[in-house]
Structures are given as C-alpha cells and as structure tokens.
XYZ file of C-alpha atoms in Angstrom:
410
model
C 0.000 0.000 0.000
C 3.049 2.291 -0.011
C 2.393 3.172 -3.655
C -1.207 4.006 -2.843
C -0.180 6.329 -0.015
C 2.436 7.948 -2.273
C -0.192 8.642 -4.926
C -2.428 10.165 -2.282
C 0.327 12.396 -0.892
C 0.946 13.882 -4.321
C -2.550 15.362 -4.253
C -2.232 17.034 -0.835
C -1.130 20.496 -2.064
C -4.084 20.936 -4.431
C -6.511 19.521 -1.833
C -5.282 22.060 0.705
C -5.778 24.803 -1.847
C -9.356 23.657 -2.495
C -10.076 23.767 1.249
C -8.557 27.266 1.585
C -10.592 28.565 -1.369
C -13.773 27.001 -0.023
C -14.211 24.725 -3.011
C -14.370 21.621 -0.823
C -15.120 21.154 2.846
C -12.938 19.043 5.139
C -15.641 16.379 5.360
C -15.786 16.150 1.569
C -12.008 15.845 1.388
C -12.088 12.937 3.859
C -14.663 11.179 1.693
C -12.564 11.768 -1.429
C -9.456 10.355 0.250
C -11.336 7.228 1.374
C -12.775 6.631 -2.111
C -9.353 7.026 -3.673
C -7.831 4.589 -1.208
C -10.407 1.980 -2.193
C -9.709 2.498 -5.892
C -5.949 2.306 -5.343
C -6.354 -0.910 -3.348
C -8.331 -2.437 -6.211
C -5.659 -1.483 -8.761
C -2.908 -2.964 -6.604
C -4.797 -6.162 -5.857
C -3.855 -9.636 -7.021
C -6.612 -9.718 -9.677
C -6.723 -6.540 -11.731
C -9.672 -5.780 -13.983
C -10.113 -3.156 -16.651
C -13.384 -2.076 -15.076
C -11.511 -1.054 -11.894
C -9.423 1.434 -13.887
C -12.434 2.773 -15.761
C -14.478 3.206 -12.558
C -11.568 5.103 -11.032
C -11.389 7.359 -14.086
C -15.137 7.929 -14.036
C -14.995 8.966 -10.383
C -12.138 11.411 -10.989
C -13.850 13.003 -13.984
C -17.109 13.386 -12.068
C -15.158 14.983 -9.211
C -13.485 17.321 -11.688
C -16.866 18.463 -13.053
C -18.101 19.188 -9.518
C -15.004 21.199 -8.650
C -15.145 23.183 -11.885
C -18.791 24.097 -11.265
C -17.952 25.383 -7.795
C -14.947 27.324 -9.056
C -17.113 28.912 -11.752
C -19.750 29.777 -9.176
C -17.086 31.598 -7.154
C -15.871 33.459 -10.287
C -12.421 32.165 -9.494
C -9.600 31.932 -12.048
C -8.321 28.753 -10.457
C -7.198 26.074 -12.883
C -8.342 22.452 -12.997
C -5.372 21.393 -10.928
C -4.241 17.819 -10.694
C -7.343 15.888 -11.736
C -6.611 15.717 -15.496
C -3.104 14.603 -14.607
C -4.529 11.919 -12.289
C -6.871 10.704 -15.034
C -3.961 10.414 -17.468
C -1.880 8.512 -14.911
C -4.719 6.066 -14.243
C -5.140 5.429 -17.952
C -1.400 4.944 -18.406
C -1.392 2.360 -15.626
C -4.367 0.633 -17.224
C -2.770 0.622 -20.683
C 0.391 -0.999 -19.329
C -1.814 -3.803 -18.063
C -4.320 -3.983 -20.947
C -2.507 -2.508 -23.927
C -4.096 -5.017 -26.315
C -7.583 -3.830 -25.339
C -8.830 -1.340 -27.944
C -11.636 -0.055 -25.728
C -9.374 1.418 -23.064
C -7.378 3.282 -25.736
C -10.555 4.783 -27.180
C -11.750 5.918 -23.754
C -8.311 7.396 -23.038
C -8.561 9.445 -26.242
C -12.076 10.602 -25.406
C -11.014 11.657 -21.901
C -8.122 13.712 -23.291
C -10.523 15.354 -25.758
C -12.834 16.307 -22.880
C -9.892 18.064 -21.216
C -9.072 19.768 -24.563
C -5.554 18.335 -24.494
C -4.939 18.345 -28.260
C -1.269 17.429 -28.081
C -1.966 14.504 -25.788
C -4.816 13.308 -28.038
C -2.453 13.220 -31.018
C 0.148 11.349 -28.991
C -2.338 8.764 -27.686
C -3.767 8.182 -31.168
C -0.301 7.591 -32.615
C 0.564 5.074 -29.903
C -2.784 3.295 -30.257
C -2.486 2.999 -34.040
C 0.961 1.447 -33.702
C -0.472 -1.282 -31.485
C -3.745 -1.660 -33.428
C -2.948 -0.942 -37.100
C -5.922 -2.969 -38.345
C -8.506 -1.063 -36.313
C -10.481 1.346 -38.564
C -12.035 2.989 -35.489
C -8.694 4.461 -34.377
C -7.934 5.943 -37.784
C -11.421 7.409 -37.979
C -11.142 8.854 -34.473
C -7.729 10.350 -35.213
C -8.770 11.842 -38.546
C -11.938 13.367 -37.082
C -9.781 15.028 -34.441
C -7.614 16.563 -37.176
C -10.701 17.735 -39.061
C -12.035 19.413 -35.916
C -8.829 21.477 -35.894
C -9.188 22.301 -39.578
C -6.216 20.154 -40.597
C -7.689 18.317 -43.573
C -4.272 17.438 -44.954
C -3.333 15.557 -41.771
C -6.748 13.866 -41.707
C -6.305 12.757 -45.319
C -2.865 11.327 -44.533
C -4.248 9.338 -41.598
C -7.132 7.905 -43.606
C -4.876 6.974 -46.506
C -2.538 5.246 -44.085
C -5.451 3.353 -42.587
C -6.669 2.309 -46.037
C -3.245 0.992 -47.008
C -3.515 -1.336 -44.030
C -7.247 -1.979 -44.365
C -8.078 -1.569 -48.069
C -11.491 -3.243 -47.821
C -12.746 -1.331 -44.783
C -16.181 0.075 -45.575
C -16.007 2.346 -42.513
C -12.691 3.908 -43.541
C -13.764 4.519 -47.136
C -17.022 6.080 -45.966
C -15.126 8.372 -43.580
C -12.682 9.282 -46.355
C -15.522 10.299 -48.703
C -17.202 12.226 -45.881
C -13.976 14.088 -45.107
C -13.486 15.053 -48.757
C -17.106 16.230 -49.003
C -16.650 18.406 -45.926
C -13.385 19.772 -47.286
C -15.041 20.589 -50.614
C -17.721 22.627 -48.864
C -15.089 24.457 -46.801
C -13.224 25.316 -50.011
C -16.491 26.450 -51.565
C -17.031 28.929 -48.751
C -13.464 30.219 -49.090
C -13.867 30.513 -52.868
C -17.090 32.484 -52.505
C -15.414 34.859 -50.055
C -12.537 35.396 -52.471
C -14.922 36.083 -55.323
C -16.625 38.680 -53.192
C -13.263 40.290 -52.432
C -12.407 40.297 -56.143
C -15.631 42.133 -56.882
C -14.501 44.787 -54.436
C -11.365 45.486 -56.469
C -8.748 42.879 -55.612
C -6.856 40.907 -58.276
C -8.532 37.832 -59.744
C -7.028 34.371 -59.395
C -4.915 32.937 -62.185
C -6.828 30.946 -64.852
C -4.970 27.722 -63.959
C -5.878 28.157 -60.336
C -9.494 28.906 -61.195
C -9.678 25.778 -63.349
C -8.330 23.485 -60.621
C -10.642 25.037 -58.061
C -13.628 24.413 -60.331
C -12.710 20.732 -60.638
C -12.580 20.426 -56.850
C -15.815 22.338 -56.273
C -17.571 20.170 -58.855
C -16.717 17.150 -56.731
C -13.756 15.833 -58.708
C -11.811 14.615 -55.680
C -14.910 13.150 -54.034
C -15.803 11.213 -57.187
C -12.265 9.849 -57.459
C -12.341 8.592 -53.868
C -15.807 7.082 -54.408
C -14.575 5.247 -57.510
C -11.618 3.770 -55.641
C -13.884 2.764 -52.755
C -16.279 0.937 -55.081
C -13.284 -0.777 -56.672
C -11.597 -1.953 -53.460
C -14.688 -3.030 -51.505
C -16.113 -5.985 -53.392
C -19.496 -6.214 -51.679
C -22.399 -3.757 -51.838
C -22.057 -2.485 -48.274
C -19.947 0.430 -49.518
C -22.738 1.465 -51.905
C -25.310 1.520 -49.098
C -22.983 3.554 -46.861
C -22.119 6.088 -49.542
C -25.720 6.420 -50.660
C -26.827 7.175 -47.085
C -23.931 9.619 -46.639
C -24.596 11.568 -49.837
C -28.346 11.665 -49.269
C -27.978 13.094 -45.758
C -25.030 15.426 -46.402
C -25.885 19.135 -46.842
C -24.163 19.700 -50.181
C -25.247 21.096 -53.566
C -23.324 18.194 -55.134
C -25.919 15.634 -54.083
C -27.499 14.992 -57.542
C -24.216 14.592 -59.490
C -22.645 12.517 -56.709
C -25.631 10.171 -56.580
C -25.550 9.806 -60.353
C -21.839 8.995 -60.218
C -22.415 6.484 -57.421
C -25.132 4.655 -59.355
C -22.980 4.612 -62.498
C -20.088 3.166 -60.506
C -22.440 0.570 -59.018
C -23.544 -0.801 -62.373
C -20.002 -0.620 -63.771
C -18.593 -2.682 -60.892
C -21.510 -5.140 -60.604
C -23.111 -5.406 -64.048
C -24.489 -8.937 -63.529
C -25.467 -8.768 -59.870
C -29.256 -9.060 -59.363
C -29.042 -7.032 -56.155
C -27.033 -4.319 -57.918
C -29.539 -4.206 -60.778
C -32.375 -3.737 -58.290
C -30.486 -0.966 -56.506
C -29.663 0.699 -59.806
C -33.310 0.648 -60.922
C -34.400 2.018 -57.538
C -32.580 5.286 -58.276
C -35.796 6.378 -60.016
C -37.557 6.369 -56.633
C -34.977 7.180 -53.973
C -35.434 10.960 -54.053
C -39.155 11.079 -54.896
C -42.010 11.434 -52.422
C -44.576 8.672 -52.859
C -47.366 11.273 -52.578
C -46.345 13.065 -55.787
C -47.331 12.227 -59.381
C -43.633 11.842 -60.217
C -43.540 8.764 -58.022
C -45.694 6.857 -60.500
C -43.304 7.789 -63.302
C -40.369 6.584 -61.230
C -42.152 3.368 -60.318
C -42.919 2.631 -63.959
C -39.355 3.395 -65.079
C -37.851 1.236 -62.339
C -40.169 -1.644 -63.155
C -39.418 -1.502 -66.887
C -35.709 -1.345 -66.220
C -35.835 -4.357 -63.933
C -37.847 -6.334 -66.472
C -35.271 -5.457 -69.126
C -32.441 -6.581 -66.861
C -34.251 -9.815 -66.029
C -34.777 -10.572 -69.703
C -31.111 -9.973 -70.427
C -29.982 -12.309 -67.655
C -32.464 -14.918 -68.821
C -31.114 -14.754 -72.383
C -27.578 -15.111 -71.070
C -28.672 -18.096 -68.981
C -30.194 -19.819 -72.001
C -26.967 -19.302 -73.944
C -24.591 -20.439 -71.209
C -26.710 -23.043 -69.483
C -26.144 -21.422 -66.075
C -29.623 -20.662 -64.771
C -28.781 -19.817 -61.157
C -28.281 -16.123 -61.927
C -31.678 -16.004 -63.634
C -33.353 -17.488 -60.575
C -31.564 -14.972 -58.349
C -32.816 -12.144 -60.547
C -36.396 -13.430 -60.356
C -36.242 -13.594 -56.572
C -34.657 -10.137 -56.389
C -37.397 -8.731 -58.618
C -40.125 -10.375 -56.537
C -38.629 -8.948 -53.320
C -38.448 -5.525 -54.911
C -42.130 -5.672 -55.864
C -43.005 -6.782 -52.347
C -40.990 -4.003 -50.706
C -41.947 -1.228 -53.103
C -45.521 -2.027 -53.977
C -47.165 -4.315 -51.452
C -47.211 -1.636 -48.729
C -48.642 1.047 -50.992
C -52.291 1.927 -51.122
C -54.031 2.662 -54.387
C -54.468 6.265 -53.199
C -50.684 6.638 -53.221
C -50.588 5.904 -56.931
C -53.805 7.552 -58.162
C -54.159 11.331 -58.036
C -57.396 13.180 -57.331
C -57.625 14.102 -61.018
C -57.063 10.641 -62.441
C -60.693 9.678 -63.006
C -62.070 8.829 -65.483
C -59.104 6.825 -66.710
C -58.503 4.258 -69.430
C -58.537 0.568 -68.617
C -55.181 -0.585 -67.264
C -52.872 -2.158 -69.789
C -51.465 -5.449 -68.597
C -47.791 -6.160 -69.173
C -46.927 -9.834 -68.863
C -43.637 -11.611 -69.345
C -42.708 -15.263 -68.993
C -39.266 -16.798 -68.588
C -38.297 -20.279 -69.637
C -36.517 -22.098 -66.812
C -35.328 -25.637 -67.687
C -36.658 -28.443 -65.500
C -39.335 -26.075 -64.256
C -41.201 -25.006 -67.359
C -42.602 -21.569 -67.842
C -42.815 -19.355 -64.822
C -46.318 -18.133 -64.111
C -46.543 -14.331 -64.357
C -48.511 -12.507 -61.699
C -49.956 -9.224 -62.923
C -50.480 -6.252 -60.641
C -51.945 -3.263 -62.457
C -52.261 0.345 -61.440
C -52.620 3.629 -63.250
C -52.817 7.369 -62.960
C -53.996 10.094 -65.299
C -50.951 9.757 -67.551
C -49.821 6.153 -67.396
C -51.286 2.713 -67.290
C -48.872 -0.090 -66.564
C -48.461 -3.218 -64.537
C -45.962 -5.073 -62.400
C -45.231 -8.635 -63.361
C -43.198 -11.011 -61.306
C -42.868 -14.700 -61.203
C -44.222 -17.504 -59.095
C -41.914 -20.491 -58.670
C -42.484 -23.800 -56.916
C -41.612 -23.606 -53.253
C -38.555 -25.801 -53.700
C -36.940 -23.029 -55.742
C -37.755 -20.322 -53.204
C -36.267 -19.887 -49.759
C -39.674 -19.619 -48.128
C -43.051 -21.281 -48.351
C -45.077 -18.123 -48.067
C -47.432 -17.028 -50.795
C -45.724 -15.310 -53.692
C -48.811 -13.200 -54.479
C -48.995 -9.553 -53.571
C -51.884 -7.215 -54.388
C -52.419 -3.488 -54.191
C-alpha cells in the first residue's frame, strides 16, 4: 500500500488549496481520500480488472466536473489542478496492463478530448495505431480530431494510411468520402469569399488556379475517392454507406454525386441481381410517394428491372447457367413486395385521375429448364398519364427460400 499512499500524498497540495478557497469542505475531502484509497487498493490487488481502472477514471472526472462548477460559481480563475493529470496517470497504468484492449485506448482518447488536451490526443492516437494498425475505429477517431482542428491534410494522410492497411474497410472509405465532401464545402465557402473580395477590387485568381478550383468544387476529388472505394470493396455495403452519406449530407453536389455512385455501381456489378435492383431504384430514392412523379419513377424502375431480367435470362439460355436467372427473379419479386405491397391505391392515383382508361397489362414469362414456364402474376395500377403493370414470377416452393405465398396485391 506504499504506492497508494504515495499517490495520495501527491494530491495534498491541491486539496489544501481547495479547502482554503472554499471549493471543498474538510468532510468532503475525507470522503474523497477514502474513495481514492479503495480504488488504489483495487488497482494494486492480485486480480486486476479493466473495469476497476475505468471506474476510477469515471470517479475522478465526475469529481473534476463538480469542482469546476464550484470554481465557476465563485468566479475564481483557479485552474483544474491535478485531476486531469490523475486521469492520465490512471489510464497509463491501465494501458500498461491492458494494452491489447482497444476499448481502453478509445476511452483514453475521449477523456483527453474532454480536457481539450490536443497534443496529448495526437500522442495517444499515434501510440494506439501502432499497437492496433488494423482497427479502422482508431484511424477514424484520429482523422476526425484533425478535421475538428481544420487540418484536412493531416486527416487525409491518416485515412490513406489506414486504407493501405485496411483496403477493404467500408467504414474507412465512408469516412474518407465524408472528409473530402466536408473539405469541398469548406473550399467552396473560401472561394465564394474570395470572389466577393475580387468584386470589391482585388486581383482575380490565375486561370490555372481557377480551373483546378472548379474541378474540386464540382466534386472531382470526391468522385475519385468514391470510384476507388467501389473498386476496393467488393461487396455492396460500400454502396449503401455512400448512398446514405450523400443523401444526408448538406451539399449542392448531391445529384451529381448520386448519379456517379449509381454509375459506378452498375459498372462494378453489371451482372449482380441485387445491384440491378439498386440501380433501378434510383428512379424512386429521391421522390415522395405522394407526388405524381412517383408513378413515373415506379414505372421506369419496373421496366428497367424487367429489361435486366430478360437480359440475364437470355444469357442463362446461352450459357446453361440458370442460377443467376433465378436470383434475378427472386430479387425482382422482393423488390415488388418491398416497393408495392405496402402502398395503397391512393398513393398511386391522383385526385384528377378519373375517369381513366382501362389498365394495360404487361406480362412476361421466362423459360426455366426443369421447371417449365414461370407463371406471371400481374399487378396493375394507373394514374392520369400512365397505365402499366408489375409482373413477377411464381416459382415452386422448392426453388424459393420460403413457403409463403408469392402473391402480392395493391
């Protein structure tokens, strides 16, 4: 227990100062000393647990918040004192014991950020990444810290380093695209300010500079990063992440970036049924189902999917490999279920759609060997401009993954 008493003695000067300033009473100090002794005893015990270190840290940070509130109430200029230092020392002791545990590193970084210790945050991140080079979370945390300081170059370097070690990390690629989108908008603001200054009489930028700036502001760098991400990550998780990011990001580049993303999707996965469904769904992703345009988008998506299904079926007949055709049929059926089955007829028919012509029925059948012709199921709807139908295919249950009915109606 000598080490525990030594650690306690190091805090005596600041504790005395808190008593003199009226920040803490003597009774409160006694309680603090007792709690610290218990924590120190746990850390020096035979069985050491990570939770003991984290509970100790949590107590010290809560104590720090209390002290800071009282100091602020007294309008005192007193500094935080020794508590941040104590928190760092506790974490360092915990890391020596559990250096392979990623969680304690992350909490150490977050604690340093709460104390606004930028230099220490950078140092901790560097040490953590050396021990955990395959952890995307550390690279993302470190790069976000650099972005918060406005150092996009350092953030880019960190993310590129992380991607060299983890080239198929969906999280890292998504963060990289997000960082470049944020940087583009920052540059846009700077460019607009410069243009305003030029209008007030200052010299204009050189043509070469203006040209390169235009490429950046048009999303050139973002599109390049997106293309590399779609190339390195073989599955479709990167598409879903980037689609969600672009859709939610406040940027005027949303339409061209989405178009580029969908083009990259079909270029990288031209024969994937899931990719074909996602590509066709672009007609609906940005349209409200309560608008007349939704019916147009629904018709276009349906026709595109039917065209893709026919193409895969023709390829299957030529090659003799019919598994891809079956996958496309199932993907199409799921799309109809997800997109149409939950809609009401009022969602697809406007108030001005009556009277309307009889619905035209579009039917298509696909020849599947050993099965015969698939039975088309026709679901028709219309509005005041279009009459069309959805057709998808009913297979025997042994070709489907479920035994539920394959019929859906509006």
